[in-house]
Amino acid sequence: MEHTPRVLVIGSANTDMVVRVPRIPSPGETVVGGDLAVVPGGKGANQAVAAARLGASVSFVGRVGNDVFGDTARSSLSSHGIDVTSLRTDSGASSGVALIAVAPDGQNSIVVAPGANMCVTPEDIDDVFRTRSDFSAVLIQCEVPISTVTHTINRCREFDLPVILNPAPACELETEALFGVRCLTPNAGEACALLGTTLTDDFDPVRAAIALMDLGPDMVVITLGADGAYAATHRNAIRVPAYSVEAVDATGAGDCFTAALTIALLDQDGSCPTPSDEAGLASALRFAAAAAALSVTRIGAQPSMPQRAEVLAFLEQI
Ligand code: RIB
């Protein structure tokens, strides 16, 4: 990496309570699982840690409560060298917690108690931009209030900052907001939520990507789990397979993919361009898919995020 990208991540910081289970419980069912693992998570914090491990200088904006979970979330971010000056402690709210069941095939089911994450305000974003706007890219998800997401996109447009929006968990956004987005990274369900449709077995990523591109982003990448990803820009469209690995825990794989894609685009050019040629697009997607594949081979969200050298070594040996 010739230059160190400066990435601003705005989003949630949770504590994940993870239990391995023989199967994901059905409604009304009690399933006995293994030992409890308590690990740092939250889509925003996961993406921040992934970006830091992949070589970026990262600043994080979010909120935690004045409790032990908040302290742990903060120290996990700090331990990766992430700037937490804009991670506020909100004395009126509890820290975000996620209850996660992980099945033997690595698939999961997640319930989030968002707590302080839902207190991240547009003013928190304005406070950051009051002092600096020299970021290479801004990453945001939908585990903070939607009003804060749309405000961030609008402010980034003012500063001409590329925004990567991971619209997770599934949310409805004012469609005008997507005009300011450089890259949108939904999974199939999230793509349907943005389009106001229902996810069905015959989901077609090509049609969904075309419909999402019509809403204004420069680039749409639909993640398809074990089926890889489908990416569309105004010039190219490409499908990449997922790398086959022994899946242990898919928690955070989507976060890892989005962060790694951002870093790969910044590697190509510090202004985070939409790749103009198919080769550039394919190479960015391969880097993201490799990072995500590595992340599912380990348990936990933040602990599973790979280092840059690991991703490069993985790509070399396949
Ligand atoms: O994307 C995975 C994350 O979703 C978990 O870490 C959990 O905290 C929830 O936010």
CSV table of C-alpha atoms and ligand atoms in Angstrom, one decimal:
chain,number,residue,atom,x,y,z
A,1,MET,CA,0.0,0.0,0.0
A,2,GLU,CA,1.7,3.2,-1.2
A,3,HIS,CA,-0.3,5.6,1.0
A,4,THR,CA,-2.3,5.0,4.2
A,5,PRO,CA,-6.0,5.6,3.5
A,6,ARG,CA,-7.9,7.6,6.1
A,7,VAL,CA,-11.3,5.9,6.7
A,8,LEU,CA,-14.1,7.4,8.8
A,9,VAL,CA,-16.5,4.7,10.1
A,10,ILE,CA,-19.8,5.8,11.5
A,11,GLY,CA,-21.8,3.1,13.1
A,12,SER,CA,-22.7,0.7,15.9
A,13,ALA,CA,-20.4,-0.8,18.5
A,14,ASN,CA,-21.9,-3.9,20.3
A,15,THR,CA,-20.9,-6.7,22.6
A,16,ASP,CA,-21.8,-10.0,21.0
A,17,MET,CA,-23.0,-12.9,23.2
A,18,VAL,CA,-22.3,-15.9,21.0
A,19,VAL,CA,-23.5,-19.5,21.5
A,20,ARG,CA,-22.8,-22.3,19.1
A,21,VAL,CA,-26.0,-24.3,18.7
A,22,PRO,CA,-26.8,-27.6,16.9
A,23,ARG,CA,-29.4,-25.7,14.9
A,24,ILE,CA,-30.9,-22.3,14.8
A,25,PRO,CA,-34.0,-22.5,17.1
A,26,SER,CA,-37.5,-22.3,15.5
A,27,PRO,CA,-40.1,-20.0,17.0
A,28,GLY,CA,-41.0,-21.3,20.4
A,29,GLU,CA,-38.2,-23.8,20.5
A,30,THR,CA,-35.5,-24.0,23.2
A,31,VAL,CA,-32.1,-25.2,22.0
A,32,VAL,CA,-29.2,-26.1,24.3
A,33,GLY,CA,-25.9,-24.8,22.9
A,34,GLY,CA,-22.2,-24.7,23.9
A,35,ASP,CA,-20.3,-22.2,26.1
A,36,LEU,CA,-21.0,-18.5,25.9
A,37,ALA,CA,-18.4,-16.4,24.1
A,38,VAL,CA,-18.5,-12.7,24.7
A,39,VAL,CA,-16.7,-10.8,21.8
A,40,PRO,CA,-16.7,-7.3,20.5
A,41,GLY,CA,-19.0,-6.7,17.5
A,42,GLY,CA,-21.4,-4.3,16.0
A,43,LYS,CA,-21.5,-3.7,12.2
A,44,GLY,CA,-19.8,-0.3,12.5
A,45,ALA,CA,-17.1,-1.4,14.9
A,46,ASN,CA,-16.5,-4.6,12.9
A,47,GLN,CA,-15.9,-2.6,9.7
A,48,ALA,CA,-13.6,-0.2,11.6
A,49,VAL,CA,-11.5,-3.1,12.9
A,50,ALA,CA,-11.4,-4.8,9.5
A,51,ALA,CA,-10.3,-1.6,7.8
A,52,ALA,CA,-7.6,-1.1,10.4
A,53,ARG,CA,-6.3,-4.6,10.1
A,54,LEU,CA,-6.3,-4.2,6.3
A,55,GLY,CA,-4.0,-1.2,6.6
A,56,ALA,CA,-6.2,1.9,7.0
A,57,SER,CA,-5.9,4.7,9.5
A,58,VAL,CA,-9.4,4.6,11.0
A,59,SER,CA,-11.6,7.1,13.0
A,60,PHE,CA,-14.8,5.9,14.5
A,61,VAL,CA,-18.0,7.8,15.3
A,62,GLY,CA,-20.6,6.1,17.6
A,63,ARG,CA,-22.0,5.9,21.1
A,64,VAL,CA,-21.8,3.4,23.9
A,65,GLY,CA,-23.4,3.4,27.4
A,66,ASN,CA,-21.6,4.1,30.6
A,67,ASP,CA,-21.2,0.4,31.4
A,68,VAL,CA,-18.8,-2.5,31.1
A,69,PHE,CA,-19.9,-3.3,27.6
A,70,GLY,CA,-19.2,0.2,26.5
A,71,ASP,CA,-15.7,0.1,28.1
A,72,THR,CA,-14.9,-3.2,26.3
A,73,ALA,CA,-16.2,-1.9,22.9
A,74,ARG,CA,-14.1,1.2,23.3
A,75,SER,CA,-10.9,-0.7,24.3
A,76,SER,CA,-11.3,-3.2,21.4
A,77,LEU,CA,-11.4,-0.3,18.9
A,78,SER,CA,-8.5,1.5,20.6
A,79,SER,CA,-6.4,-1.7,20.7
A,80,HIS,CA,-6.5,-1.6,16.9
A,81,GLY,CA,-5.1,1.9,16.8
A,82,ILE,CA,-8.6,3.3,15.9
A,83,ASP,CA,-9.2,6.9,16.8
A,84,VAL,CA,-12.1,6.9,19.3
A,85,THR,CA,-12.3,10.6,20.0
A,86,SER,CA,-15.8,10.7,18.5
A,87,LEU,CA,-17.0,7.5,20.3
A,88,ARG,CA,-19.2,9.1,22.9
A,89,THR,CA,-20.3,7.6,26.2
A,90,ASP,CA,-24.0,8.2,26.6
A,91,SER,CA,-25.0,8.1,30.3
A,92,GLY,CA,-28.7,7.8,29.4
A,93,ALA,CA,-28.5,4.6,27.4
A,94,SER,CA,-27.1,1.0,27.7
A,95,SER,CA,-24.4,-0.2,25.3
A,96,GLY,CA,-25.5,-2.2,22.3
A,97,VAL,CA,-25.6,-5.9,22.7
A,98,ALA,CA,-26.2,-8.7,20.2
A,99,LEU,CA,-27.4,-12.2,21.0
A,100,ILE,CA,-26.0,-14.6,18.4
A,101,ALA,CA,-26.7,-18.3,17.7
A,102,VAL,CA,-24.2,-19.9,15.4
A,103,ALA,CA,-25.1,-23.2,13.7
A,104,PRO,CA,-22.6,-25.9,12.8
A,105,ASP,CA,-22.4,-24.7,9.2
A,106,GLY,CA,-21.4,-21.2,10.4
A,107,GLN,CA,-24.8,-19.6,9.6
A,108,ASN,CA,-26.2,-17.4,12.4
A,109,SER,CA,-29.2,-15.8,13.8
A,110,ILE,CA,-28.8,-12.4,15.5
A,111,VAL,CA,-31.0,-10.3,17.8
A,112,VAL,CA,-29.7,-6.8,18.5
A,113,ALA,CA,-30.5,-4.6,21.5
A,114,PRO,CA,-29.2,-1.4,19.9
A,115,GLY,CA,-29.2,0.8,23.1
A,116,ALA,CA,-26.8,3.8,22.7
A,117,ASN,CA,-26.2,3.1,19.0
A,118,MET,CA,-29.6,4.6,18.4
A,119,CYS,CA,-28.5,7.8,20.0
A,120,VAL,CA,-25.9,8.7,17.3
A,121,THR,CA,-27.2,12.0,16.0
A,122,PRO,CA,-26.6,14.1,12.9
A,123,GLU,CA,-24.9,16.6,15.3
A,124,ASP,CA,-22.3,13.9,16.1
A,125,ILE,CA,-21.4,13.9,12.4
A,126,ASP,CA,-21.3,17.6,12.2
A,127,ASP,CA,-18.9,17.7,15.2
A,128,VAL,CA,-16.5,15.5,13.3
A,129,PHE,CA,-16.7,17.6,10.1
A,130,ARG,CA,-16.2,20.8,12.1
A,131,THR,CA,-12.6,19.7,12.8
A,132,ARG,CA,-11.7,17.6,9.8
A,133,SER,CA,-12.9,16.4,6.4
A,134,ASP,CA,-9.7,15.0,5.0
A,135,PHE,CA,-10.9,11.4,4.8
A,136,SER,CA,-10.3,9.1,1.9
A,137,ALA,CA,-13.7,7.4,2.4
A,138,VAL,CA,-16.6,7.2,4.8
A,139,LEU,CA,-18.2,3.9,5.7
A,140,ILE,CA,-21.7,3.7,7.3
A,141,GLN,CA,-24.3,1.1,7.9
A,142,CYS,CA,-27.9,1.1,9.2
A,143,GLU,CA,-27.5,0.2,12.9
A,144,VAL,CA,-27.6,3.9,13.8
A,145,PRO,CA,-30.7,6.1,13.2
A,146,ILE,CA,-31.6,6.4,9.5
A,147,SER,CA,-31.8,10.2,9.9
A,148,THR,CA,-28.1,10.1,10.8
A,149,VAL,CA,-27.3,7.9,7.8
A,150,THR,CA,-29.0,10.3,5.4
A,151,HIS,CA,-27.4,13.3,7.1
A,152,THR,CA,-24.0,11.7,6.7
A,153,ILE,CA,-24.5,11.0,3.0
A,154,ASN,CA,-25.6,14.7,2.5
A,155,ARG,CA,-22.6,16.1,4.4
A,156,CYS,CA,-20.2,13.8,2.5
A,157,ARG,CA,-21.6,15.1,-0.8
A,158,GLU,CA,-20.8,18.6,0.5
A,159,PHE,CA,-17.2,17.7,1.1
A,160,ASP,CA,-17.0,15.4,-2.0
A,161,LEU,CA,-16.2,12.4,0.1
A,162,PRO,CA,-16.9,8.9,-1.2
A,163,VAL,CA,-19.5,7.1,0.9
A,164,ILE,CA,-19.7,3.4,1.1
A,165,LEU,CA,-23.1,2.4,2.5
A,166,ASN,CA,-23.7,-1.1,3.8
A,167,PRO,CA,-27.5,-1.0,4.2
A,168,ALA,CA,-27.5,-3.5,7.0
A,169,PRO,CA,-29.6,-4.6,8.8
A,170,ALA,CA,-32.3,-4.3,6.1
A,171,CYS,CA,-33.8,-0.8,6.1
A,172,GLU,CA,-35.9,1.5,4.0
A,173,LEU,CA,-34.1,4.7,3.0
A,174,GLU,CA,-35.3,7.8,1.2
A,175,THR,CA,-34.3,6.8,-2.3
A,176,GLU,CA,-32.8,10.3,-3.0
A,177,ALA,CA,-30.2,9.6,-0.3
A,178,LEU,CA,-28.7,7.0,-2.5
A,179,PHE,CA,-27.6,9.6,-5.1
A,180,GLY,CA,-24.7,10.5,-2.9
A,181,VAL,CA,-23.4,7.0,-2.5
A,182,ARG,CA,-20.2,5.8,-4.2
A,183,CYS,CA,-20.8,2.2,-3.4
A,184,LEU,CA,-23.8,0.3,-2.0
A,185,THR,CA,-23.2,-3.2,-0.5
A,186,PRO,CA,-26.5,-4.9,0.4
A,187,ASN,CA,-27.1,-8.7,0.7
A,188,ALA,CA,-30.2,-10.0,-1.1
A,189,GLY,CA,-32.6,-9.3,1.7
A,190,GLU,CA,-31.3,-5.8,2.1
A,191,ALA,CA,-31.4,-5.1,-1.6
A,192,CYS,CA,-35.1,-6.1,-1.6
A,193,ALA,CA,-35.8,-3.9,1.4
A,194,LEU,CA,-34.3,-0.9,-0.4
A,195,LEU,CA,-36.4,-1.7,-3.4
A,196,GLY,CA,-39.6,-2.2,-1.4
A,197,THR,CA,-39.9,-5.8,-2.5
A,198,THR,CA,-39.9,-9.1,-0.7
A,199,LEU,CA,-37.1,-11.6,-0.9
A,200,THR,CA,-38.2,-14.7,-2.8
A,201,ASP,CA,-36.4,-17.9,-4.0
A,202,ASP,CA,-36.1,-16.5,-7.5
A,203,PHE,CA,-34.2,-13.4,-6.4
A,204,ASP,CA,-32.3,-12.1,-9.4
A,205,PRO,CA,-29.2,-10.1,-8.4
A,206,VAL,CA,-28.8,-8.8,-11.9
A,207,ARG,CA,-32.2,-7.2,-11.9
A,208,ALA,CA,-31.9,-6.0,-8.3
A,209,ALA,CA,-28.5,-4.4,-9.1
A,210,ILE,CA,-29.9,-2.6,-12.2
A,211,ALA,CA,-32.9,-1.3,-10.1
A,212,LEU,CA,-30.6,-0.1,-7.3
A,213,MET,CA,-28.2,1.6,-9.8
A,214,ASP,CA,-31.3,3.5,-11.0
A,215,LEU,CA,-31.6,5.0,-7.5
A,216,GLY,CA,-28.2,6.7,-7.9
A,217,PRO,CA,-25.2,4.9,-6.5
A,218,ASP,CA,-22.1,4.8,-8.6
A,219,MET,CA,-21.6,1.1,-7.8
A,220,VAL,CA,-23.8,-1.7,-6.4
A,221,VAL,CA,-22.3,-4.9,-5.0
A,222,ILE,CA,-24.8,-7.5,-3.9
A,223,THR,CA,-23.3,-10.1,-1.6
A,224,LEU,CA,-24.7,-13.6,-2.0
A,225,GLY,CA,-23.0,-15.5,0.8
A,226,ALA,CA,-21.6,-18.8,-0.5
A,227,ASP,CA,-22.7,-17.8,-4.0
A,228,GLY,CA,-20.2,-14.9,-4.1
A,229,ALA,CA,-21.2,-11.4,-5.1
A,230,TYR,CA,-22.6,-9.5,-8.1
A,231,ALA,CA,-21.3,-6.1,-8.8
A,232,ALA,CA,-22.5,-3.4,-11.2
A,233,THR,CA,-21.1,0.0,-12.2
A,234,HIS,CA,-22.2,2.2,-15.0
A,235,ARG,CA,-19.7,0.5,-17.3
A,236,ASN,CA,-19.3,-3.0,-16.1
A,237,ALA,CA,-21.1,-5.9,-14.4
A,238,ILE,CA,-19.4,-8.9,-13.0
A,239,ARG,CA,-20.1,-11.9,-10.8
A,240,VAL,CA,-17.4,-13.3,-8.6
A,241,PRO,CA,-17.6,-16.6,-6.8
A,242,ALA,CA,-17.0,-16.9,-3.0
A,243,TYR,CA,-13.8,-18.7,-2.0
A,244,SER,CA,-14.5,-22.1,-0.6
A,245,VAL,CA,-13.4,-22.4,3.0
A,246,GLU,CA,-14.4,-24.4,6.1
A,247,ALA,CA,-17.0,-22.1,7.6
A,248,VAL,CA,-17.0,-21.8,11.3
A,249,ASP,CA,-18.9,-18.6,11.9
A,250,ALA,CA,-20.3,-16.2,9.3
A,251,THR,CA,-20.9,-13.4,11.8
A,252,GLY,CA,-19.3,-10.2,10.5
A,253,ALA,CA,-18.4,-11.6,7.1
A,254,GLY,CA,-20.5,-9.0,5.4
A,255,ASP,CA,-18.8,-6.3,7.4
A,256,CYS,CA,-15.4,-7.7,6.5
A,257,PHE,CA,-16.4,-7.7,2.8
A,258,THR,CA,-17.5,-4.1,2.8
A,259,ALA,CA,-14.5,-2.9,4.6
A,260,ALA,CA,-12.1,-4.9,2.4
A,261,LEU,CA,-13.8,-3.7,-0.7
A,262,THR,CA,-13.4,-0.1,0.4
A,263,ILE,CA,-9.7,-0.7,1.1
A,264,ALA,CA,-9.2,-2.4,-2.3
A,265,LEU,CA,-10.8,0.5,-4.1
A,266,LEU,CA,-8.6,3.0,-2.1
A,267,ASP,CA,-5.6,0.9,-3.1
A,268,GLN,CA,-6.4,1.4,-6.7
A,269,ASP,CA,-6.6,5.1,-6.3
A,270,GLY,CA,-6.8,7.2,-3.1
A,271,SER,CA,-10.0,8.8,-4.2
A,272,CYS,CA,-11.9,5.5,-4.0
A,273,PRO,CA,-13.0,5.5,-7.6
A,274,THR,CA,-15.6,3.3,-9.3
A,275,PRO,CA,-13.3,1.0,-11.3
A,276,SER,CA,-13.5,2.0,-14.9
A,277,ASP,CA,-12.4,-1.4,-16.2
A,278,GLU,CA,-13.5,-4.9,-15.5
A,279,ALA,CA,-10.0,-6.0,-14.3
A,280,GLY,CA,-10.0,-3.3,-11.6
A,281,LEU,CA,-13.5,-4.2,-10.5
A,282,ALA,CA,-12.7,-7.9,-10.4
A,283,SER,CA,-9.5,-7.4,-8.5
A,284,ALA,CA,-11.2,-5.3,-5.8
A,285,LEU,CA,-14.0,-7.9,-5.5
A,286,ARG,CA,-11.5,-10.7,-5.2
A,287,PHE,CA,-9.7,-9.0,-2.4
A,288,ALA,CA,-13.0,-8.4,-0.5
A,289,ALA,CA,-14.1,-12.0,-1.1
A,290,ALA,CA,-10.8,-13.4,0.2
A,291,ALA,CA,-11.0,-11.2,3.3
A,292,ALA,CA,-14.6,-12.3,3.9
A,293,ALA,CA,-13.7,-16.0,3.3
A,294,LEU,CA,-10.9,-15.8,5.9
A,295,SER,CA,-13.2,-14.2,8.4
A,296,VAL,CA,-15.7,-17.1,8.3
A,297,THR,CA,-13.0,-19.6,9.3
A,298,ARG,CA,-12.9,-18.1,12.8
A,299,ILE,CA,-15.4,-17.6,15.6
A,300,GLY,CA,-16.6,-14.1,16.5
A,301,ALA,CA,-17.0,-10.9,14.5
A,302,GLN,CA,-14.0,-8.6,15.4
A,303,PRO,CA,-11.6,-11.4,16.3
A,304,SER,CA,-12.1,-13.0,12.9
A,305,MET,CA,-11.1,-10.0,10.8
A,306,PRO,CA,-8.0,-10.8,8.8
A,307,GLN,CA,-4.8,-8.9,8.6
A,308,ARG,CA,-3.8,-7.5,5.2
A,309,ALA,CA,-0.8,-9.8,4.8
A,310,GLU,CA,-3.1,-12.8,5.4
A,311,VAL,CA,-5.5,-11.7,2.6
A,312,LEU,CA,-2.6,-11.2,0.2
A,313,ALA,CA,-1.1,-14.6,1.1
A,314,PHE,CA,-4.5,-16.3,0.7
A,315,LEU,CA,-4.9,-14.7,-2.8
A,316,GLU,CA,-1.5,-15.9,-3.8
A,317,GLN,CA,-2.0,-19.5,-2.8
A,318,ILE,CA,-5.4,-20.0,-4.6
B,1,RIB,O1,-22.8,-8.0,11.2
B,1,RIB,C1,-22.5,-8.7,12.4
B,1,RIB,C2,-22.9,-7.8,13.6
B,1,RIB,O2,-24.3,-7.6,13.6
B,1,RIB,C3,-22.6,-8.5,14.9
B,1,RIB,O3,-21.3,-8.2,15.3
B,1,RIB,C4,-23.7,-7.9,15.8
B,1,RIB,O4,-23.2,-7.1,16.8
B,1,RIB,C5,-24.6,-7.2,14.9
B,1,RIB,O5,-24.5,-5.8,14.9
